[in-house]
Coordinates of C-alpha atoms and ligand atoms in Angstrom, one line a residue:
M467 CA -0.5 -0.1 -0.4
P468 CA 1.4 3.8 -0.6
S469 CA 1.2 6.2 1.8
V470 CA -0.5 8.6 3.0
R471 CA 2.0 11.1 1.6
R472 CA 2.6 9.6 -1.9
V473 CA -0.7 9.3 -3.1
C474 CA -1.8 12.5 -1.1
H475 CA 1.4 14.0 -4.2
E476 CA 0.5 12.2 -6.8
F477 CA -3.2 13.5 -6.5
L478 CA -1.5 17.1 -6.3
Q479 CA 0.5 16.4 -9.2
R480 CA -2.9 15.5 -11.4
Q481 CA -4.6 17.9 -10.5
E482 CA -1.9 20.4 -11.1
L483 CA -0.8 22.4 -8.4
T484 CA 2.4 21.4 -8.6
T485 CA 3.8 24.9 -7.3
V486 CA 3.8 25.1 -4.0
F487 CA 4.6 28.1 -1.5
G488 CA 5.6 27.9 1.5
N489 CA 7.4 29.1 4.6
P490 CA 8.1 25.6 7.1
G491 CA 8.6 23.8 10.9
S492 CA 8.6 20.7 11.9
N493 CA 5.5 20.1 11.3
E494 CA 5.4 20.3 8.3
L495 CA 9.1 18.9 6.6
P496 CA 7.7 14.9 6.4
F497 CA 4.3 16.4 4.3
L498 CA 7.5 18.4 1.8
A499 CA 10.0 14.8 1.9
E500 CA 9.8 12.7 -1.3
L501 CA 8.0 15.8 -3.4
P502 CA 8.1 14.2 -6.8
E503 CA 9.8 16.1 -10.0
G504 CA 7.6 18.8 -10.8
F505 CA 7.1 20.5 -7.7
R506 CA 8.5 23.5 -7.4
Y507 CA 8.6 24.6 -3.4
V508 CA 8.8 28.2 -3.8
L509 CA 9.5 29.5 0.0
G510 CA 8.4 32.9 1.1
L511 CA 9.9 34.4 4.7
H512 CA 6.7 35.7 6.4
E513 CA 3.4 34.0 5.8
G514 CA 1.2 37.3 4.8
A515 CA 4.3 37.4 1.7
V516 CA 3.5 33.8 1.0
V517 CA -0.3 33.5 1.1
G518 CA 0.3 37.5 -1.7
M519 CA 2.1 36.1 -3.4
A520 CA 0.2 32.8 -4.0
D521 CA -3.0 35.1 -4.2
G522 CA -1.1 36.3 -7.1
Y523 CA 0.2 33.0 -9.0
A524 CA -3.7 32.0 -8.4
Q525 CA -5.3 34.6 -9.7
A526 CA -2.9 35.3 -12.4
T527 CA -3.1 31.6 -14.0
G528 CA -6.9 30.7 -12.9
R529 CA -6.4 27.9 -10.8
P530 CA -6.6 26.6 -7.5
V531 CA -2.8 27.2 -5.8
L532 CA -1.0 24.9 -3.1
V533 CA 0.0 26.9 0.3
N534 CA 1.8 25.5 3.5
L535 CA 2.0 26.9 6.4
H536 CA 3.2 26.4 9.2
A537 CA 0.9 25.1 12.5
A538 CA -1.1 27.7 14.2
S539 CA 1.2 30.2 14.4
G540 CA 2.5 30.4 10.6
S541 CA -1.9 30.4 9.8
G542 CA -2.1 32.9 12.3
N543 CA 1.0 35.0 10.1
A544 CA -1.1 34.2 6.8
M545 CA -4.1 35.7 8.1
G546 CA -3.8 39.0 7.1
A547 CA -3.9 37.9 3.6
L548 CA -6.1 35.8 3.5
T549 CA -8.5 38.5 4.2
N550 CA -8.2 39.5 0.5
A551 CA -7.6 35.8 -1.3
V552 CA -12.0 35.5 0.6
A553 CA -12.5 39.1 -1.5
S554 CA -11.1 37.8 -4.0
R555 CA -12.5 35.1 -4.0
T556 CA -9.2 32.9 -4.5
P557 CA -9.5 29.3 -4.9
L558 CA -6.4 28.7 -2.5
V559 CA -5.9 25.2 -0.5
V560 CA -3.3 26.1 2.6
V561 CA -2.3 23.1 4.7
A562 CA -1.4 23.1 7.1
G563 CA 1.1 21.4 9.7
Q564 CA -0.3 19.7 12.8
Q565 CA 1.1 18.1 15.8
V566 CA 1.4 14.8 16.2
R567 CA -2.2 13.0 16.9
P568 CA -1.5 11.9 20.2
A569 CA 0.3 15.0 21.0
I570 CA -2.7 17.7 20.2
G571 CA -4.9 16.7 23.4
P572 CA -1.9 17.6 26.2
E573 CA -1.4 20.8 23.7
A574 CA 2.7 20.2 23.6
N575 CA 4.4 22.5 21.9
L576 CA 2.9 23.5 17.7
A577 CA 0.0 22.0 18.6
N578 CA -2.6 23.7 16.6
V579 CA -4.8 23.5 19.2
D580 CA -9.0 23.0 17.4
A581 CA -7.2 24.1 14.4
P582 CA -10.7 24.0 11.8
S583 CA -11.4 26.9 14.2
L584 CA -9.2 28.7 14.2
M585 CA -9.3 29.6 11.0
K586 CA -12.7 29.6 10.3
P587 CA -15.3 32.0 9.7
L588 CA -12.7 33.0 6.9
V589 CA -12.5 30.2 4.7
G590 CA -14.8 28.4 3.4
W591 CA -14.0 24.7 4.4
A592 CA -11.5 23.6 7.1
A593 CA -11.0 20.5 8.0
E594 CA -8.2 17.9 10.7
P595 CA -9.2 14.3 9.3
A596 CA -10.6 11.7 12.1
C597 CA -8.4 9.7 10.5
A598 CA -5.1 9.0 8.5
Q599 CA -6.0 7.9 5.8
D600 CA -9.3 10.0 5.6
V601 CA -6.2 12.4 4.3
P602 CA -6.3 11.7 0.8
R603 CA -10.1 12.5 0.5
A604 CA -10.0 14.9 2.9
L605 CA -7.1 17.1 0.9
A606 CA -9.0 16.3 -2.3
Q607 CA -12.3 18.1 -0.4
A608 CA -9.8 20.5 0.3
V609 CA -9.0 21.4 -3.8
F610 CA -12.3 20.4 -5.1
E611 CA -13.7 23.0 -2.3
A612 CA -11.6 26.0 -3.0
R613 CA -12.7 25.2 -7.1
L614 CA -16.0 25.8 -6.7
Q615 CA -16.6 28.1 -3.4
R616 CA -14.3 30.1 -5.3
R617 CA -13.0 30.8 -1.5
P618 CA -9.0 29.7 0.9
T619 CA -10.2 26.1 2.5
Y620 CA -7.6 25.3 5.7
L621 CA -6.5 21.7 5.4
S622 CA -4.3 21.0 9.0
V623 CA -3.0 17.6 8.9
P624 CA -1.3 15.3 12.4
Y625 CA 2.3 14.8 10.9
D626 CA 2.1 11.9 11.6
D627 CA -0.4 11.0 9.1
W628 CA 2.0 11.1 6.2
A629 CA 3.4 8.6 6.6
A630 CA 1.4 6.0 7.5
D631 CA 0.1 3.3 5.5
A632 CA -3.7 5.0 3.2
G633 CA -5.3 2.4 2.7
E634 CA -6.9 0.5 0.2
N635 CA -9.9 2.7 -0.6
A636 CA -7.1 5.9 -1.2
S637 CA -6.8 6.4 -4.5
A638 CA -10.2 6.0 -6.1
V639 CA -9.6 9.8 -5.5
L640 CA -6.6 9.7 -7.8
D641 CA -9.5 9.8 -10.1
R642 CA -11.9 12.7 -9.6
Q643 CA -12.9 15.2 -11.6
V644 CA -15.1 18.1 -9.9
Q645 CA -17.0 20.3 -11.9
R646 CA -19.4 23.1 -11.6
A647 CA -22.1 24.6 -14.7
G648 CA -23.9 27.7 -14.4
V649 CA -26.2 28.6 -17.4
P650 CA -30.0 29.5 -16.6
G651 CA -32.7 27.9 -17.2
A652 CA -35.1 28.8 -19.8
D653 CA -37.4 31.0 -18.3
Q654 CA -34.6 33.1 -16.7
G655 CA -32.3 33.6 -19.8
R656 CA -35.3 34.4 -21.0
S657 CA -37.1 36.8 -18.8
L658 CA -33.2 38.3 -17.8
A659 CA -33.0 38.7 -21.4
E660 CA -36.7 41.5 -21.7
A661 CA -36.1 42.6 -18.6
V662 CA -31.7 44.6 -20.5
A663 CA -34.3 44.4 -23.9
A664 CA -36.5 46.3 -22.6
A665 CA -35.0 48.4 -20.7
R666 CA -34.9 52.6 -21.5
S667 CA -32.1 53.4 -20.0
P668 CA -29.9 50.6 -18.8
A669 CA -26.8 50.9 -17.2
L670 CA -23.7 47.9 -16.6
V671 CA -22.1 47.3 -13.8
L672 CA -18.7 45.3 -13.7
G673 CA -16.6 43.1 -10.6
G674 CA -13.5 42.4 -9.7
D675 CA -15.0 39.0 -11.4
I676 CA -15.6 39.7 -14.7
D677 CA -11.8 40.4 -15.3
S678 CA -11.0 36.9 -13.5
A679 CA -13.4 34.6 -15.6
G680 CA -11.5 35.8 -18.7
L681 CA -14.9 37.9 -19.3
F682 CA -12.6 41.6 -19.9
D683 CA -13.9 41.8 -23.4
D684 CA -16.8 39.4 -23.5
A685 CA -17.6 42.5 -21.4
V686 CA -16.6 45.3 -23.6
R687 CA -18.8 42.9 -27.0
L688 CA -22.0 43.0 -23.7
A689 CA -21.6 47.0 -23.5
E690 CA -21.8 48.1 -27.0
R691 CA -24.4 46.4 -27.4
L692 CA -26.1 47.8 -24.6
G693 CA -25.1 51.5 -25.1
G694 CA -25.5 52.1 -21.7
P695 CA -23.0 53.9 -18.5
V696 CA -20.3 51.3 -17.8
W697 CA -19.4 51.4 -14.0
A698 CA -16.3 49.2 -11.8
A699 CA -18.1 48.0 -8.6
P700 CA -17.2 49.2 -5.2
S701 CA -14.2 48.5 -4.1
L702 CA -12.3 47.6 -6.8
F703 CA -10.3 44.3 -6.8
R704 CA -9.5 44.1 -11.0
L705 CA -10.8 46.1 -13.7
P706 CA -12.6 44.5 -15.7
F707 CA -13.6 46.6 -18.2
P708 CA -11.3 49.3 -20.2
N709 CA -11.4 52.9 -18.3
R710 CA -10.6 54.8 -20.9
H711 CA -13.3 52.7 -22.8
P712 CA -16.2 55.7 -24.6
Q713 CA -19.1 54.3 -22.4
F714 CA -16.3 54.1 -19.0
H715 CA -17.8 56.0 -16.4
G716 CA -15.0 54.6 -13.6
V717 CA -15.3 53.2 -10.7
L718 CA -18.2 54.5 -8.1
P719 CA -17.6 55.2 -4.9
A720 CA -18.2 53.2 -2.2
G721 CA -20.7 54.6 -0.2
I722 CA -24.8 54.2 -0.6
E723 CA -26.1 57.3 -0.8
P724 CA -22.7 58.7 -3.6
V725 CA -23.7 54.6 -5.5
S726 CA -28.0 56.0 -6.3
R727 CA -27.0 58.9 -7.3
E728 CA -25.3 57.5 -10.1
F729 CA -27.6 55.1 -11.1
E730 CA -30.3 58.2 -11.4
G731 CA -32.4 58.1 -14.0
H732 CA -32.3 54.9 -15.1
D733 CA -34.0 52.4 -15.2
L734 CA -32.5 49.2 -15.1
V735 CA -29.2 48.1 -13.1
L736 CA -26.9 45.3 -14.8
V737 CA -24.8 44.8 -11.8
L738 CA -22.4 40.9 -13.0
G739 CA -20.1 39.4 -11.1
A740 CA -20.1 41.7 -8.1
P741 CA -21.3 41.6 -4.5
V742 CA -23.9 44.0 -4.3
F743 CA -22.0 46.6 -3.1
R744 CA -18.7 46.2 -1.3
Y745 CA -18.9 50.3 0.7
H746 CA -16.4 50.8 2.4
E747 CA -17.6 55.8 3.7
Y748 CA -20.9 54.8 5.9
L749 CA -22.5 57.6 3.6
P750 CA -26.4 56.7 4.1
G751 CA -28.8 57.5 1.8
R752 CA -31.6 55.2 0.2
Y753 CA -30.4 52.3 -1.9
L754 CA -31.8 52.9 -5.2
P755 CA -33.3 55.8 -6.3
E756 CA -37.2 55.3 -7.3
G757 CA -37.7 53.3 -10.0
T758 CA -34.0 52.2 -10.7
R759 CA -34.9 47.6 -10.8
L760 CA -31.3 46.3 -9.9
I761 CA -30.5 42.6 -11.2
Q762 CA -27.1 41.3 -10.0
V763 CA -25.9 38.3 -11.4
T764 CA -23.1 36.4 -9.5
E765 CA -21.8 32.4 -9.4
D766 CA -21.3 33.4 -6.2
A767 CA -24.5 32.0 -3.9
S768 CA -23.8 33.9 -0.9
A769 CA -23.0 37.8 -2.7
A770 CA -26.5 36.5 -3.8
A771 CA -28.3 35.7 -0.7
R772 CA -26.8 39.0 1.5
A773 CA -26.9 41.7 -0.9
P774 CA -29.6 44.1 1.2
M775 CA -31.4 44.9 -2.0
G776 CA -32.4 44.4 -6.1
E777 CA -33.4 40.7 -7.9
A778 CA -30.4 38.3 -7.8
L779 CA -29.7 34.5 -10.5
V780 CA -27.6 32.6 -9.5
A781 CA -25.4 32.5 -12.8
D782 CA -21.6 31.6 -14.1
P783 CA -21.3 35.7 -15.9
A784 CA -19.9 33.9 -18.6
A785 CA -23.2 32.3 -19.8
V786 CA -25.2 35.4 -19.0
I787 CA -23.6 37.4 -20.7
D788 CA -23.9 34.4 -23.6
L789 CA -27.3 34.9 -24.2
L790 CA -27.6 38.0 -23.9
L791 CA -25.4 38.9 -26.5
K792 CA -27.9 37.0 -28.3
A793 CA -30.6 38.1 -26.8
L794 CA -30.5 41.1 -28.3
D795 CA -29.6 43.7 -31.6
A796 CA -27.3 44.8 -33.0
A797 CA -24.5 47.5 -32.1
K798 CA -25.2 50.2 -30.8
E799 CA -23.4 53.4 -32.6
P800 CA -20.3 53.6 -30.7
A801 CA -19.9 56.2 -28.7
G802 CA -16.9 57.4 -29.9
G803 CA -13.4 56.8 -29.1
F804 CA -10.6 56.4 -26.0
R805 CA -10.9 58.8 -23.9
P806 CA -7.6 60.8 -23.7
A807 CA -5.4 61.3 -20.8
P808 CA -5.7 64.3 -19.8
A809 CA -2.5 66.7 -19.2
P810 CA -0.9 65.5 -15.5
A811 CA -0.7 67.9 -12.2
T812 CA 2.8 68.8 -12.1
G813 CA 4.7 68.1 -7.7
Q814 CA 6.7 70.1 -6.0
G815 CA 10.1 70.6 -5.5
T816 CA 12.2 67.0 -6.2
R817 CA 8.1 66.1 -5.6
L818 CA 6.5 64.4 -8.0
H819 CA 2.9 64.1 -8.1
P820 CA 1.9 60.3 -8.6
E821 CA -0.1 61.4 -12.0
E822 CA 3.4 62.7 -13.8
V823 CA 4.7 59.3 -11.8
F824 CA 1.9 56.8 -13.6
A825 CA 1.6 59.1 -16.8
S826 CA 5.5 58.4 -16.9
L827 CA 4.3 54.5 -16.5
R828 CA 1.5 55.0 -18.8
D829 CA 3.9 56.1 -21.5
E830 CA 6.9 54.8 -21.1
L831 CA 5.8 50.5 -20.4
P832 CA 4.3 47.8 -22.6
G833 CA 0.6 48.4 -23.2
D834 CA 0.3 44.6 -22.1
T835 CA 1.9 45.4 -18.4
A836 CA -0.4 44.0 -15.8
Y837 CA -0.1 46.5 -12.8
V838 CA -0.2 45.3 -9.2
V839 CA -1.5 48.2 -7.1
E840 CA -1.2 49.4 -2.6
S841 CA -1.4 52.8 -2.7
T842 CA -4.1 54.0 -2.0
S843 CA -4.1 58.1 -1.4
T844 CA -3.2 58.4 -4.9
N845 CA -6.6 56.1 -6.8
S846 CA -7.8 59.2 -8.1
S847 CA -4.4 60.1 -9.6
W848 CA -4.1 56.8 -11.1
W849 CA -7.4 56.5 -12.8
R850 CA -7.2 60.1 -14.7
Q851 CA -3.7 58.5 -16.1
M852 CA -3.7 55.2 -16.5
D853 CA -5.4 53.3 -19.9
L854 CA -5.9 49.7 -19.1
R855 CA -7.3 47.7 -22.1
R856 CA -5.8 44.4 -21.1
P857 CA -7.5 41.3 -19.5
G858 CA -5.5 41.4 -16.4
S859 CA -3.1 44.7 -16.6
Y860 CA -5.2 45.3 -12.6
Y861 CA -4.9 43.7 -9.3
F862 CA -5.4 45.4 -6.0
P863 CA -6.2 44.5 -2.7
A864 CA -9.5 42.3 -2.4
A865 CA -10.9 43.5 1.4
G866 CA -7.7 46.2 2.2
G867 CA -5.7 44.4 3.8
L868 CA -1.9 45.6 2.7
G869 CA 0.5 43.4 2.4
F870 CA -0.6 42.1 -1.3
G871 CA 1.0 44.8 -3.5
L872 CA 4.4 44.2 -3.1
P873 CA 3.6 39.6 -2.6
G874 CA 0.6 40.4 -5.6
A875 CA 3.2 41.5 -7.8
V876 CA 6.3 38.4 -7.1
G877 CA 3.7 36.2 -7.2
V878 CA 1.5 37.8 -11.1
A879 CA 5.7 37.9 -12.1
M880 CA 6.0 33.8 -11.2
A881 CA 2.2 33.3 -13.3
Q882 CA 3.4 35.8 -16.3
P883 CA 7.0 35.5 -17.8
D884 CA 6.6 36.9 -20.9
R885 CA 4.7 39.9 -19.2
P886 CA 6.2 42.9 -17.9
V887 CA 4.9 43.1 -14.0
V888 CA 4.9 46.2 -12.5
G889 CA 3.7 46.9 -8.7
V890 CA 3.4 50.6 -7.6
I891 CA 3.3 50.1 -3.7
G892 CA 3.2 53.1 -1.6
D893 CA 6.0 54.5 1.3
G894 CA 3.3 53.0 4.3
S895 CA 2.0 49.7 2.2
A896 CA 5.6 47.8 1.4
N897 CA 6.2 47.9 4.7
Y898 CA 3.6 45.0 4.9
G899 CA 5.2 42.9 2.7
I900 CA 8.6 43.6 2.4
T901 CA 10.5 39.8 2.4
A902 CA 9.0 39.2 -0.8
L903 CA 11.4 41.6 -2.6
W904 CA 13.3 38.4 -1.6
T905 CA 12.0 36.1 -3.6
A906 CA 11.9 38.1 -6.1
A907 CA 15.4 38.1 -6.2
R908 CA 15.7 34.1 -5.8
Q909 CA 13.3 33.2 -8.3
R910 CA 15.2 36.1 -10.3
L911 CA 11.7 37.7 -12.4
P912 CA 12.1 40.9 -13.8
L913 CA 9.8 42.4 -11.5
T914 CA 10.0 46.5 -11.2
V915 CA 8.4 47.2 -8.7
V916 CA 8.1 51.7 -8.0
L917 CA 8.5 52.9 -4.7
L918 CA 5.9 56.4 -4.0
R919 CA 7.1 57.8 -1.3
N920 CA 5.9 60.4 0.2
G921 CA 6.7 59.7 4.6
T922 CA 3.0 59.4 5.5
Y923 CA 0.2 57.1 5.3
G924 CA -1.8 59.3 3.4
A925 CA -5.1 57.6 2.6
L926 CA -5.3 57.7 7.1
R927 CA -5.3 61.6 7.0
W928 CA -7.9 62.0 4.4
F929 CA -9.8 60.0 5.9
S930 CA -8.8 61.2 9.7
G931 CA -10.7 64.1 8.2
L932 CA -13.7 62.7 6.9
L933 CA -14.5 61.2 10.2
G934 CA -13.3 63.9 12.2
V935 CA -10.4 63.2 14.3
P936 CA -7.8 65.0 12.4
D937 CA -5.9 64.6 16.0
A938 CA -5.1 60.9 15.6
P939 CA -1.5 60.3 15.4
G940 CA 0.7 57.5 14.2
M941 CA 0.4 59.1 10.3
D942 CA 3.6 59.6 9.3
I943 CA 6.4 57.2 8.6
P944 CA 9.6 59.6 8.4
G945 CA 13.5 57.7 7.6
L946 CA 12.7 54.8 5.2
D947 CA 15.1 54.4 2.4
F948 CA 14.4 51.4 0.3
T949 CA 16.8 51.5 -2.3
R950 CA 18.4 50.7 1.0
I951 CA 16.3 47.7 2.5
A952 CA 15.7 46.4 -1.2
K953 CA 19.8 46.0 -1.7
G954 CA 19.4 44.4 1.2
Y955 CA 17.0 42.1 0.2
G956 CA 19.2 41.2 -3.7
V957 CA 17.2 43.7 -5.0
H958 CA 18.5 46.5 -7.5
A959 CA 17.4 49.3 -6.8
Q960 CA 17.3 53.5 -7.6
H961 CA 15.9 57.0 -6.6
A962 CA 14.2 58.8 -9.6
G963 CA 15.0 62.7 -8.4
S964 CA 12.7 64.1 -11.4
V965 CA 9.8 62.8 -14.6
D966 CA 12.6 63.0 -16.3
E967 CA 15.1 59.9 -14.5
L968 CA 11.9 58.1 -13.1
R969 CA 11.1 58.3 -17.8
A970 CA 14.5 56.9 -18.5
L971 CA 14.6 54.9 -15.3
L972 CA 11.1 52.6 -16.6
S973 CA 12.5 53.2 -20.6
R974 CA 14.9 49.6 -19.9
R975 CA 13.7 46.5 -20.0
P976 CA 14.9 44.7 -16.3
E977 CA 16.4 41.7 -16.4
G978 CA 15.5 40.3 -12.2
P979 CA 13.7 42.6 -10.2
R980 CA 14.4 45.9 -9.7
L981 CA 12.9 48.4 -7.8
I982 CA 12.9 52.5 -8.8
Q983 CA 12.2 54.3 -5.9
V984 CA 10.3 58.3 -6.1
D985 CA 9.2 61.3 -3.6
T986 CA 5.4 62.0 -4.5
A987 CA 3.8 64.9 -3.6
L988 CA 0.5 63.7 -1.6
T989 CA -2.8 63.5 -2.6
T990 CA -6.5 62.5 -1.9
P991 CA -7.7 58.6 -3.5
S992 CA -10.6 61.2 -3.9
Ligands
TZD1361 N1 -2.8 46.9 7.8 C1 -3.6 46.8 6.8 C2 -3.0 45.3 7.8 N2 -4.3 47.0 6.7 C3 -4.7 48.7 6.4 N3 -5.1 49.0 5.0 C4 -4.4 49.0 7.3 C5 -3.4 48.9 8.0 C6 -5.2 50.4 7.0 N4 -4.8 51.4 6.0 C7 -5.3 51.8 5.0 O1 -6.8 51.3 4.8 S1 -4.5 53.2 4.1 C8 -2.9 53.2 5.1 C9 -3.4 52.2 6.1 C10 -2.2 52.4 6.8 C11 -2.1 53.7 4.4 C12 -1.0 53.2 3.4 O2 -0.3 53.8 3.2 P1 0.7 53.8 1.7 O3 0.2 54.9 0.9 O4 2.0 54.5 2.0 O5 1.0 52.6 1.0 P2 -0.6 56.7 0.8 O6 -0.6 56.3 -0.6 O7 0.4 57.5 1.2 O8 -2.0 56.6 1.2
CA1362 CA1 2.9 56.7 1.4

């Protein structure tokens, strides 16, 4: 009989989960032993960075990814990063090492007491198998649950299980395939198509799931068929639509009242691939204007169930776009060409305006560059200057948990070696995932990190005004030199003191990872 380890390794190979992001401890070593040819272990130096890298990698490949963490302490370190993976619906399969079975009850050191409860309710499914022989089946469930729910899952495995005999039924799991289809029924499809066709002034709201599902170009076709405005859903984590397209009206503001105001005059709002809605600032009001009907189409049953208003159809947005394209008349008159960006605002002295930085990225880097952004006070500058027309061009921490940006950029760069990848990272944000620089250096990734140094938590300054608490402490972060920090991790680093210097550096293609630091003027997110 094969060992539990042997069956599990083979299952992971068959499911193509052979890239493992991890940070190991003693409990995990028996799982990592005898890894077959073809497995790649990507070492991260902190679990937040491990999960951020895996998240970027899984999002950019569109596939579930295995994460290996150390017991309770490593899992705890990963939790902030998991909040982002939950919101972006990234199928991460987290396997953590547990003490040997007889040592869990007495709480020996490194026992992960009640491991599944530790991670609930964050993950979609968590378990510790009741016996060693159930480990292969439970691992398969972790993979399938992550794929079906599109949510991270968590499996805690006592380390004495890996060498145990798998038992005669264990290999049955090797041949399993679990799939899902989400095509609406004929009546559901017909009534949706009728509602959309009959709308006098339809508006489209697209969520990050549209880009995750590879529907960026399909969304453009649908929008051009409908002819109305297109917004991205609030708290955007991936761009679902070209941001300078004539029909694009930007990212919806993340408050009840301002969203409702935007919908004024539209009899139908069709929301595809987004929760309704991930508001942020509490700006109360009516959810919808009088006379506006909202229909949400999402694969995420929980997002449909918890929405406070509107109708919902739990279905695959791809199938729904398809059926709407077939049901609707040919494209309306195009609304004009792509809108050019305005001249960038200028900074003061040696401090560049963020718009100058972003205009430089737009002009100097190829049009298919993928950007992983974690810079919070520069949000409106970003959308004013950037021109993103390709799928997979933009990633942002989905739950707002800082520490995704740098590691996420490393994961995206690993997933797409032929595509230029740039991390746009604030001097505050960088510190939460800084150790990912080491992995970027070890993997020799041609990754560019543009580090925006304004010396402060800019977005929090803005928030302190909004909340009427201008005297809150802990806002400034002077004295950080990221060129020296990056060099310490083995990453080539330079400081750009002017727009010309920045443009000159960006115009050179990197061979390995590089960090470019610029001093920037303080701006507000909106
Ligand atoms: N900790 C974590 C893990 N996530 C957070 N979102 C915060 C703290 C709070 N926070 C924000 O929401 S924005 C922000 C913090 C600390 C400032 C980020 O600073 P930055 O960007 O330098 O990256 P800006 O452009 O200066 O705001
Ligand atoms: Ca900052």
